[in-house]
Coordinates of C-alpha atoms and ligand atoms in Angstrom, one line a residue:
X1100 CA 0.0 0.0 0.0
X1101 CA 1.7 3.5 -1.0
X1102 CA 4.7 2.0 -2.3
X1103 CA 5.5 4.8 -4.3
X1104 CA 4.4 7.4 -1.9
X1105 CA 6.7 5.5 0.8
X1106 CA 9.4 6.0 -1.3
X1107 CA 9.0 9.8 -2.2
X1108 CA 8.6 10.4 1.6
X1109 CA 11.7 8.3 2.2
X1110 CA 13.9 10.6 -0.2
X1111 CA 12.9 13.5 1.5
X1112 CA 13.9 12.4 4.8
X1113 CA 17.3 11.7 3.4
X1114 CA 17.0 14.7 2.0
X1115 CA 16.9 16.3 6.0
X1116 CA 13.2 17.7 5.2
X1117 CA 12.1 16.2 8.8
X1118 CA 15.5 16.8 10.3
X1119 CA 14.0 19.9 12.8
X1120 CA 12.9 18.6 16.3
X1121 CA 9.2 19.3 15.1
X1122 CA 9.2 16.2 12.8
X1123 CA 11.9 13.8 13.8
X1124 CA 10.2 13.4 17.8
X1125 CA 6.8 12.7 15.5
X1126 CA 8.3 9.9 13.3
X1127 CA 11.0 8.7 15.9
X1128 CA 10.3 4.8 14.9
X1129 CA 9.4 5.3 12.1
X1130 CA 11.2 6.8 10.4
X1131 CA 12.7 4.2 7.9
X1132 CA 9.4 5.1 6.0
X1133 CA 9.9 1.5 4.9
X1134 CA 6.3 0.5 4.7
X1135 CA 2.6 1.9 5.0
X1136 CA 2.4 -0.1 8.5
X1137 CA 5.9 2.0 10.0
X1138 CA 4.5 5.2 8.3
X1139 CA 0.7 5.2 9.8
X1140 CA 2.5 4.6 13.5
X1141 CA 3.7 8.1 12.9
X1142 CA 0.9 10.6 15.1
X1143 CA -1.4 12.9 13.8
X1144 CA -0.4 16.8 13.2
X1145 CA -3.3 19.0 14.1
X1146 CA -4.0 22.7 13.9
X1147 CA -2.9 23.0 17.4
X1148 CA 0.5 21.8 16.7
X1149 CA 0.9 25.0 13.8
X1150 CA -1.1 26.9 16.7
X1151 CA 1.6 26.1 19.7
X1152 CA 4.7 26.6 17.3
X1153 CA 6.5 29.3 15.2
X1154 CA 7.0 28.5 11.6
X1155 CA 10.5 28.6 11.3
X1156 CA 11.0 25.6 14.3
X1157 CA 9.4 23.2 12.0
X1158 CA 11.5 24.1 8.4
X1159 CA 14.9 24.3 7.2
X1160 CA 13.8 27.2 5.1
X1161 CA 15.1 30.4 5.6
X1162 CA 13.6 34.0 5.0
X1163 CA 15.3 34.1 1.3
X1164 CA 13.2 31.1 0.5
X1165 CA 10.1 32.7 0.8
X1166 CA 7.2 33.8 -1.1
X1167 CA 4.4 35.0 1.1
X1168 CA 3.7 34.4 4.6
X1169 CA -0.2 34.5 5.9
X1170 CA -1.5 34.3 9.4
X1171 CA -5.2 33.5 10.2
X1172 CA -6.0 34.7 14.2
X1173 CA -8.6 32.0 14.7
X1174 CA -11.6 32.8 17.2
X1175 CA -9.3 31.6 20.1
X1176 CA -5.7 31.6 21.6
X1177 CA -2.6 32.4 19.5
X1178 CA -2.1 33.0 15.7
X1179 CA -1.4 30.6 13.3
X1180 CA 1.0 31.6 10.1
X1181 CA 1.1 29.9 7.1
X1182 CA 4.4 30.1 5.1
X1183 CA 5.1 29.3 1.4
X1184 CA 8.0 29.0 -0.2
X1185 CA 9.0 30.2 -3.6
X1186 CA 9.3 25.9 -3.9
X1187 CA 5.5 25.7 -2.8
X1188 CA 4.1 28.3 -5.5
X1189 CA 6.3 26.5 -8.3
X1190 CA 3.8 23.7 -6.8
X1191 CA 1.4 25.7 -6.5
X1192 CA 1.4 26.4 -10.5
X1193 CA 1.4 22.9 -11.5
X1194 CA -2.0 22.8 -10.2
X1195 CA -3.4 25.4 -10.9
X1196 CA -2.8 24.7 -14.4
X1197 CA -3.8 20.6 -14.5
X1198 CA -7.2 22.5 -13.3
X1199 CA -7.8 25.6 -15.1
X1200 CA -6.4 24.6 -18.1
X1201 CA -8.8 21.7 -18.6
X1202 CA -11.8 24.2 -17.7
X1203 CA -10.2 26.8 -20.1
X1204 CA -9.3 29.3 -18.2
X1205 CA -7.0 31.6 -20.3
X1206 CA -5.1 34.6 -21.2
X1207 CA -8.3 36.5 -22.3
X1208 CA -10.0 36.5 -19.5
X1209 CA -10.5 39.0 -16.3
X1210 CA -10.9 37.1 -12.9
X1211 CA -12.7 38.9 -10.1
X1212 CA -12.0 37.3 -6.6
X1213 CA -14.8 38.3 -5.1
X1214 CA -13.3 36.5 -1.6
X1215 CA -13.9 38.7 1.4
X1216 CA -11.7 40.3 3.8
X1217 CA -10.9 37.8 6.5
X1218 CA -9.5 35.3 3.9
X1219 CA -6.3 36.5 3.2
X1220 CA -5.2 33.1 2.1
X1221 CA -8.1 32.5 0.2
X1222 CA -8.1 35.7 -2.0
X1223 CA -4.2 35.6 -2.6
X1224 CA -4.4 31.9 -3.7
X1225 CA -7.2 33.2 -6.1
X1226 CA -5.8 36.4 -7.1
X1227 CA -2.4 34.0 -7.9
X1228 CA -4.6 31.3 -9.4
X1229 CA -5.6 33.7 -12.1
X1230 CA -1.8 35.6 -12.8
X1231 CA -0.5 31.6 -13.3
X1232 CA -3.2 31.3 -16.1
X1233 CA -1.9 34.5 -17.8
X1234 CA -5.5 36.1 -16.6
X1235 CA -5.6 39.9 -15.0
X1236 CA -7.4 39.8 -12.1
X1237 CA -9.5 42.8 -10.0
X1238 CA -9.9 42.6 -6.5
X1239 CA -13.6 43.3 -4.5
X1240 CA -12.2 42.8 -1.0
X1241 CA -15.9 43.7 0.3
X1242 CA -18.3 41.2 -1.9
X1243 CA -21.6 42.9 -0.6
X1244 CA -24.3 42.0 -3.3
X1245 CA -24.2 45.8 -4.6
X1246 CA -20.3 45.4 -4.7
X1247 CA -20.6 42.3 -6.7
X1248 CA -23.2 44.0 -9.2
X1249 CA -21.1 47.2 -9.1
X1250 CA -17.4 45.4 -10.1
X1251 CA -19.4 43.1 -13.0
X1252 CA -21.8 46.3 -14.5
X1253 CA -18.5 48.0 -14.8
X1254 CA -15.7 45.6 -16.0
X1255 CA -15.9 42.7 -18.2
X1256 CA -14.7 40.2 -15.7
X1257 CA -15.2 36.8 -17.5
X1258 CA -14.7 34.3 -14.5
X1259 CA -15.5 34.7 -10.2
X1260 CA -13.9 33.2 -8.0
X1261 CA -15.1 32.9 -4.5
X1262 CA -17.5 31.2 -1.6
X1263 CA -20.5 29.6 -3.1
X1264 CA -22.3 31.6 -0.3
X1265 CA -21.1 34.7 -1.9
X1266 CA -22.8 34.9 -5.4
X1267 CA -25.4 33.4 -3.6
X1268 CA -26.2 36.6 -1.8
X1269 CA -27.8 38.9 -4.7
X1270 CA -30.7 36.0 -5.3
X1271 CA -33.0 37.9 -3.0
X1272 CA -32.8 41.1 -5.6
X1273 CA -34.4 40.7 -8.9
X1274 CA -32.2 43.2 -10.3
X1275 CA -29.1 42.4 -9.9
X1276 CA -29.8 39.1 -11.1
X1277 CA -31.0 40.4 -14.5
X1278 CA -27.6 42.0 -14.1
X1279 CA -25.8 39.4 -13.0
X1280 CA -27.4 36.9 -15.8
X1281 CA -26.6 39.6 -18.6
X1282 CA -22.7 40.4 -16.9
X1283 CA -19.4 38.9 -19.2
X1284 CA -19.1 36.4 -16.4
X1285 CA -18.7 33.0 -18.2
X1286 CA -17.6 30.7 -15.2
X1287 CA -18.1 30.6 -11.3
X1288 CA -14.4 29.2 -9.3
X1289 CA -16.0 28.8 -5.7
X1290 CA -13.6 27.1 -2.9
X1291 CA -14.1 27.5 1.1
X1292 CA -17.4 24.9 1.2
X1293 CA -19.3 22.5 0.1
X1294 CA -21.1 22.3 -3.3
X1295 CA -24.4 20.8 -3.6
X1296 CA -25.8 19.6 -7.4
X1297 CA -28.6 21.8 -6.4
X1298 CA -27.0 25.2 -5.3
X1299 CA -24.9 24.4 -8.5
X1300 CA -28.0 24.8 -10.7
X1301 CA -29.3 27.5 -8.9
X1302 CA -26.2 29.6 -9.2
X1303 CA -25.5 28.6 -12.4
X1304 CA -29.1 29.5 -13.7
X1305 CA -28.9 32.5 -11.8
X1306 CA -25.7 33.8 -13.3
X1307 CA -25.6 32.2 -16.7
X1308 CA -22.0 30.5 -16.1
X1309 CA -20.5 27.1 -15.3
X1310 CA -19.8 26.6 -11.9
X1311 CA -16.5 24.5 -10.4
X1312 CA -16.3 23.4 -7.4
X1313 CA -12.3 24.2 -5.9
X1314 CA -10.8 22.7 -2.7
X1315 CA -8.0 24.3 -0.3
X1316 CA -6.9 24.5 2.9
X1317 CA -4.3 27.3 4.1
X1318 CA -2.3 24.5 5.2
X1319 CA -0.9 23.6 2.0
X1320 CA -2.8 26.0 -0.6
X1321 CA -5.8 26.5 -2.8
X1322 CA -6.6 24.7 -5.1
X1323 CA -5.7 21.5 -3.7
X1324 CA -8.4 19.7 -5.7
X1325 CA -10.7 21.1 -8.6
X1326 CA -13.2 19.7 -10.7
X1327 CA -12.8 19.0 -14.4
X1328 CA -15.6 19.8 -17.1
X1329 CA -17.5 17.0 -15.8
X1330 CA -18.3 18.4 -12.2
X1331 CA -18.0 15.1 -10.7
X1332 CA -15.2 14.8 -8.1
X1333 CA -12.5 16.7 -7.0
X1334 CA -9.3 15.5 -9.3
X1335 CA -5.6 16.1 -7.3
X1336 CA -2.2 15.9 -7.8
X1337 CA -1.2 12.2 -6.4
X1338 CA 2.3 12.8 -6.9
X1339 CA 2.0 15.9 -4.5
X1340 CA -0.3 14.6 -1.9
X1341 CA -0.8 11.7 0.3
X1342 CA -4.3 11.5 1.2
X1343 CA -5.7 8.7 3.6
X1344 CA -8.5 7.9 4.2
X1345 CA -9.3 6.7 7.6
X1346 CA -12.3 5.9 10.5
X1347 CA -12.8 9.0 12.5
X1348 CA -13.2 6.1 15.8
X1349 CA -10.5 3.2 14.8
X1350 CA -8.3 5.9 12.9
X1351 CA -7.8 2.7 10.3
X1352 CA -7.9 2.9 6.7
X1353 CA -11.4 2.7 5.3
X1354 CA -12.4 0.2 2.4
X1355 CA -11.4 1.6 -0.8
X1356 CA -14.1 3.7 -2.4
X1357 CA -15.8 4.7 1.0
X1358 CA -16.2 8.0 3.0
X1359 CA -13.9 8.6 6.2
X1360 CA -11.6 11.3 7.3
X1361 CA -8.6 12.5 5.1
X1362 CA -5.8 12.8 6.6
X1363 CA -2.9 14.8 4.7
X1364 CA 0.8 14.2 3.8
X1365 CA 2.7 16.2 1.1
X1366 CA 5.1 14.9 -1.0
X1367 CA 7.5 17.2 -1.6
X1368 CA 10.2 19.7 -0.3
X1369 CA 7.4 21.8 0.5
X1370 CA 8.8 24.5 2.9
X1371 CA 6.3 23.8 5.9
X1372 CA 5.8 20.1 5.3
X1373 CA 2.3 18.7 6.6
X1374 CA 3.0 15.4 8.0
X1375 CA -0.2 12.8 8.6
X1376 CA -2.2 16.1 8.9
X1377 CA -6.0 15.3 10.1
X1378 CA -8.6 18.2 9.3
X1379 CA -11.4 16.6 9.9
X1380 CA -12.5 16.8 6.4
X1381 CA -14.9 13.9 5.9
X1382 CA -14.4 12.4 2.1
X1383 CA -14.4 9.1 -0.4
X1384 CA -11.2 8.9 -3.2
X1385 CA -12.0 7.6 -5.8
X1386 CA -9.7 6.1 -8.3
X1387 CA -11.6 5.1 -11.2
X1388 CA -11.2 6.5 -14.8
X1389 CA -12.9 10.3 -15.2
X1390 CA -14.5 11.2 -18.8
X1391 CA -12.1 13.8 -18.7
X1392 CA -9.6 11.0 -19.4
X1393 CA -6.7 12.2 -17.4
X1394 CA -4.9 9.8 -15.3
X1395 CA -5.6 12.3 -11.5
X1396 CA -7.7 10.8 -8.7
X1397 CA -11.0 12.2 -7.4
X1398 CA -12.2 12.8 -4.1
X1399 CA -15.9 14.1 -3.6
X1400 CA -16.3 16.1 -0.4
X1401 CA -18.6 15.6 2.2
X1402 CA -17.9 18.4 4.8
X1403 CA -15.8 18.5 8.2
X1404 CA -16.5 16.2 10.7
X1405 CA -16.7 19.3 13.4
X1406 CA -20.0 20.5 11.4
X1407 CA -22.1 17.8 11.5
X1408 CA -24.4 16.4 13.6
X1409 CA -24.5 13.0 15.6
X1410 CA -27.4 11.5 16.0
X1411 CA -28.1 7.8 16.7
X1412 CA -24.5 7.0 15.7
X1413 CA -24.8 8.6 11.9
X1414 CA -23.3 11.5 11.1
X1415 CA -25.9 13.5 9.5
X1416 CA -23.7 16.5 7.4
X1417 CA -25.7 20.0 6.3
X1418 CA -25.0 19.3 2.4
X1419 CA -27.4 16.5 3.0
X1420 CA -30.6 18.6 4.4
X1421 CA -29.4 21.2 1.4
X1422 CA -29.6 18.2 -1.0
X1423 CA -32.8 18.2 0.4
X1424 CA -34.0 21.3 0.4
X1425 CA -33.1 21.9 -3.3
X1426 CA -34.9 19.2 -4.2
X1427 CA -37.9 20.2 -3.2
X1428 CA -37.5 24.2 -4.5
X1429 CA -36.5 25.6 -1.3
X1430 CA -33.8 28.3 -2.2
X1431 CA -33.1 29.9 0.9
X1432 CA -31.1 30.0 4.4
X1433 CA -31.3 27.3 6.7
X1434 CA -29.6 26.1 9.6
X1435 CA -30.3 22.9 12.3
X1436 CA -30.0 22.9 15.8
X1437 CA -29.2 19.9 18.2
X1438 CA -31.0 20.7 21.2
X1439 CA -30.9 19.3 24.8
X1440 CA -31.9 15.1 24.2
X1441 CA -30.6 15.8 20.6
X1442 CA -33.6 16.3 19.5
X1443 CA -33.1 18.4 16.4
X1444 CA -34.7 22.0 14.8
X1445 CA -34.7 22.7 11.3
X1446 CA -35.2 26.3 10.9
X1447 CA -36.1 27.8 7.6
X1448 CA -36.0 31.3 6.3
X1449 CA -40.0 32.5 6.0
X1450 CA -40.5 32.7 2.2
X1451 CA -43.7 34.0 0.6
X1452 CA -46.0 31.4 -0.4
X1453 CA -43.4 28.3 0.7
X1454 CA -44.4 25.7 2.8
X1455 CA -43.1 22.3 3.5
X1456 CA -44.5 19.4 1.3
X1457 CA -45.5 15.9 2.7
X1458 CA -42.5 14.2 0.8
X1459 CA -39.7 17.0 2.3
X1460 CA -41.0 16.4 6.0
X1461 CA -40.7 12.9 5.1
X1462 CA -37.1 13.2 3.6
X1463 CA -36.0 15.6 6.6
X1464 CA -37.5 13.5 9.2
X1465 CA -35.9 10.2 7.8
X1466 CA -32.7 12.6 7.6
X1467 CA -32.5 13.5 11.0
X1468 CA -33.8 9.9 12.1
X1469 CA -37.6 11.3 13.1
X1470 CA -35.8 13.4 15.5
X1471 CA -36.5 16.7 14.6
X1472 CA -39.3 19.6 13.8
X1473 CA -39.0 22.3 11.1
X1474 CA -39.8 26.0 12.1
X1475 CA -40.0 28.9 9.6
X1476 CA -38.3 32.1 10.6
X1477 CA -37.7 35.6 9.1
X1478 CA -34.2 36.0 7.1
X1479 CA -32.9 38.4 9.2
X1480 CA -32.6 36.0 12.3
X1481 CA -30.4 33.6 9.5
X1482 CA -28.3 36.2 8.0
X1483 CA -25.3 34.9 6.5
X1484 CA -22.7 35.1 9.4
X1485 CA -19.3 34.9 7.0
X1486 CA -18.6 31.9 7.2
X1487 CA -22.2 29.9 7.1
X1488 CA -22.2 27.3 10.1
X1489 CA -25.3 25.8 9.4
X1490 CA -25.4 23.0 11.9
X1491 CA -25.1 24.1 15.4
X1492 CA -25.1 22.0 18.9
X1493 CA -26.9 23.4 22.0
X1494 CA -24.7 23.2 25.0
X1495 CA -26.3 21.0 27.9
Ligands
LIG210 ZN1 -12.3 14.6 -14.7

């Protein structure tokens, strides 16, 4: 199992990438990386260990290797920075273009990145994503629906990158819809969540453009993983990235094929390396053929096992009640609530003339395992919070 990957990691401990304290106490035993079995006795890296150290203890880079350093202050305790080296965004590009060039992203066109504020990460990664493709980009660091309309009215920006929650936000306005549906914009780049087939559609009706789903993490960069023309699966670079797949309980691999939580290793002489990094991102690799016809393996993302909700033993994720939703024409914000017993509220944004049909009880209810009861309330008491937590657990 991950002969290949064994071997690339192996080079680059000769190579003295895990020589600082940081790595060699983690893979003390195993470091031989002589097999999957020594390799997965390595621990897990968490956010807390880039939390509760400095950059520079866990690289043998020095200032004059790099290219842009980033720090995210997170809602509690210290700051965590996120360093890439001129070696990373050489990376980087190799990405970027396996993705972008098989959507045909090109010279001609004029990116917005329509990422707001308080992802720095995010909009540099976009802003580089479309400089890499030969494409001028314009930056609306404050992606207010009359922002949005304002930047595409006035420039002929041919692709948007951003949150799907983002574009989302002018659907309420008839206007800028008709604007938005007559703009240049010819494709939709959206990274930072989850992408249901509905919201797809909806988006993509609403604007008049294909729509990609795009995954990153500040960790290593974004994108990690993009769709191809066929919108099914998130391809990445295997040569760059060890992704397992394991059981959030027995931490053991999953059967091939099946949904678990990816845990990430890079595979090269990336300037920060993540080592057995576990995100909690809950996905299923898969390895067959893509019509795309390129030889790059697909995950399809479920969401992060921190956002979902437990219930009778199943983890029940909020693309699932949005699958939901969509399905039965319900366009608007949502969120669930575990209360005390777990029993679970569904609360939906009052819409004029909507009401919940017999079969969407029946789907929600199955859903949330006959646990739950659906309220309607006004949109203000939903509004979009920046970064869209939809299921939240009651203390108590
Ligand atoms: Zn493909």
């Amino acid at each position: 199992m991950y002969e290949k990957e064994m071997k690339k990691l192996m080079k680059l401990y000769q190579d003295g990438i895990f020589s600082q304290p940081f790595y060699a106490d983690k893979i003390a035993g195993a470091q031989d990386f002589e097999s999957y079995e020594n390799f997965s006795k390595i621990p897990f890296m968490y956010k807390d260990d880039l939390r509760n150290t400095k950059p520079f203890d866990r690289t043998s880079a020095t200032t004059k290797d790099v290219y842009g350093i980033f720090s995210s202050s997170g809602t509690t305790g210290s700051k965590t920075f996120y360093v890439y080296s001129k070696k990373d965004k050489k990376v980087y590009n190799e990405f970027v273009k396996a993705f972008y060039s098989e959507l045909g992203v090109n010279e001609r066109d004029l990116g917005g990145v329509f990422a707001p504020v308080d992802t720095g990460v995010m909009a540099h990664s976009m802003m580089w994503q479309f400089t890499t493709m030969g494409s001028g980009y314009v930056n609306c660091p404050e992606p207010s629906p009359d922002n949005m309309i304002d930047f595409v009215e006035a420039l002929p920006i041919t692709i948007i990158a951003t949150r799907p929650s983002v574009v989302c936000s002018i659907a309420d306005n008839p206007q800028y819809v008709k604007s938005a549906g007559e703009s240049n914009v010819r494709m939709l780049l959206l990274g930072g969540g989850f992408l249901t087939e509905g919201r797809r559609k909806f988006i993509e009706k609403m604007w008049g453009a294909s729509c990609y789903s795009m995954f990153g993490m500040s960790e290593v960069f974004g994108p990690m993983a993009g769709e191809c023309r066929y919108q099914d699966g998130l391809h990445y670079l295997d040569k760059y990235l060890l992704i397992e797949v394991l059981d959030p309980v027995t931490h053991m691999p999953v059967e091939p094929g099946e949904y678990g939580v990816a845990v990430y290793t890079t595979l090269w002489d990336k300037g920060f390396p993540i080592l057995r990094y576990w995100t909690d991102d809950y996905i299923a690799v898969d390895t067959s053929p893509c019509r795309c016809g390129r030889d790059l393996p697909r995950f399809r993302y479920k969401g992060r096992l921190a956002d979902c909700l437990e219930i009778k033993g199943q983890y029940v994720f909020p693309r699932m009640l949005e699958e939901c939703l969509f399905k039965y024409g319900f366009e608007g914000e949502y969120r669930a609530l575990q209360e005390k017993g777990n029993r679970i509220k569904v609360v939906l944004e009052k819409r004029d003339g909507y009401s919940v049909s017999p079969g969407m009880k029946k789907e929600i209810d199955e859903l949330f395992m006959n646990e739950v009861a659906i309220e309607f309330v006004p949109k203000e008491k939903l509004a979009y919070d920046g970064h869209a937590i939809r299921f939240i657990k009651e203390n108590g």
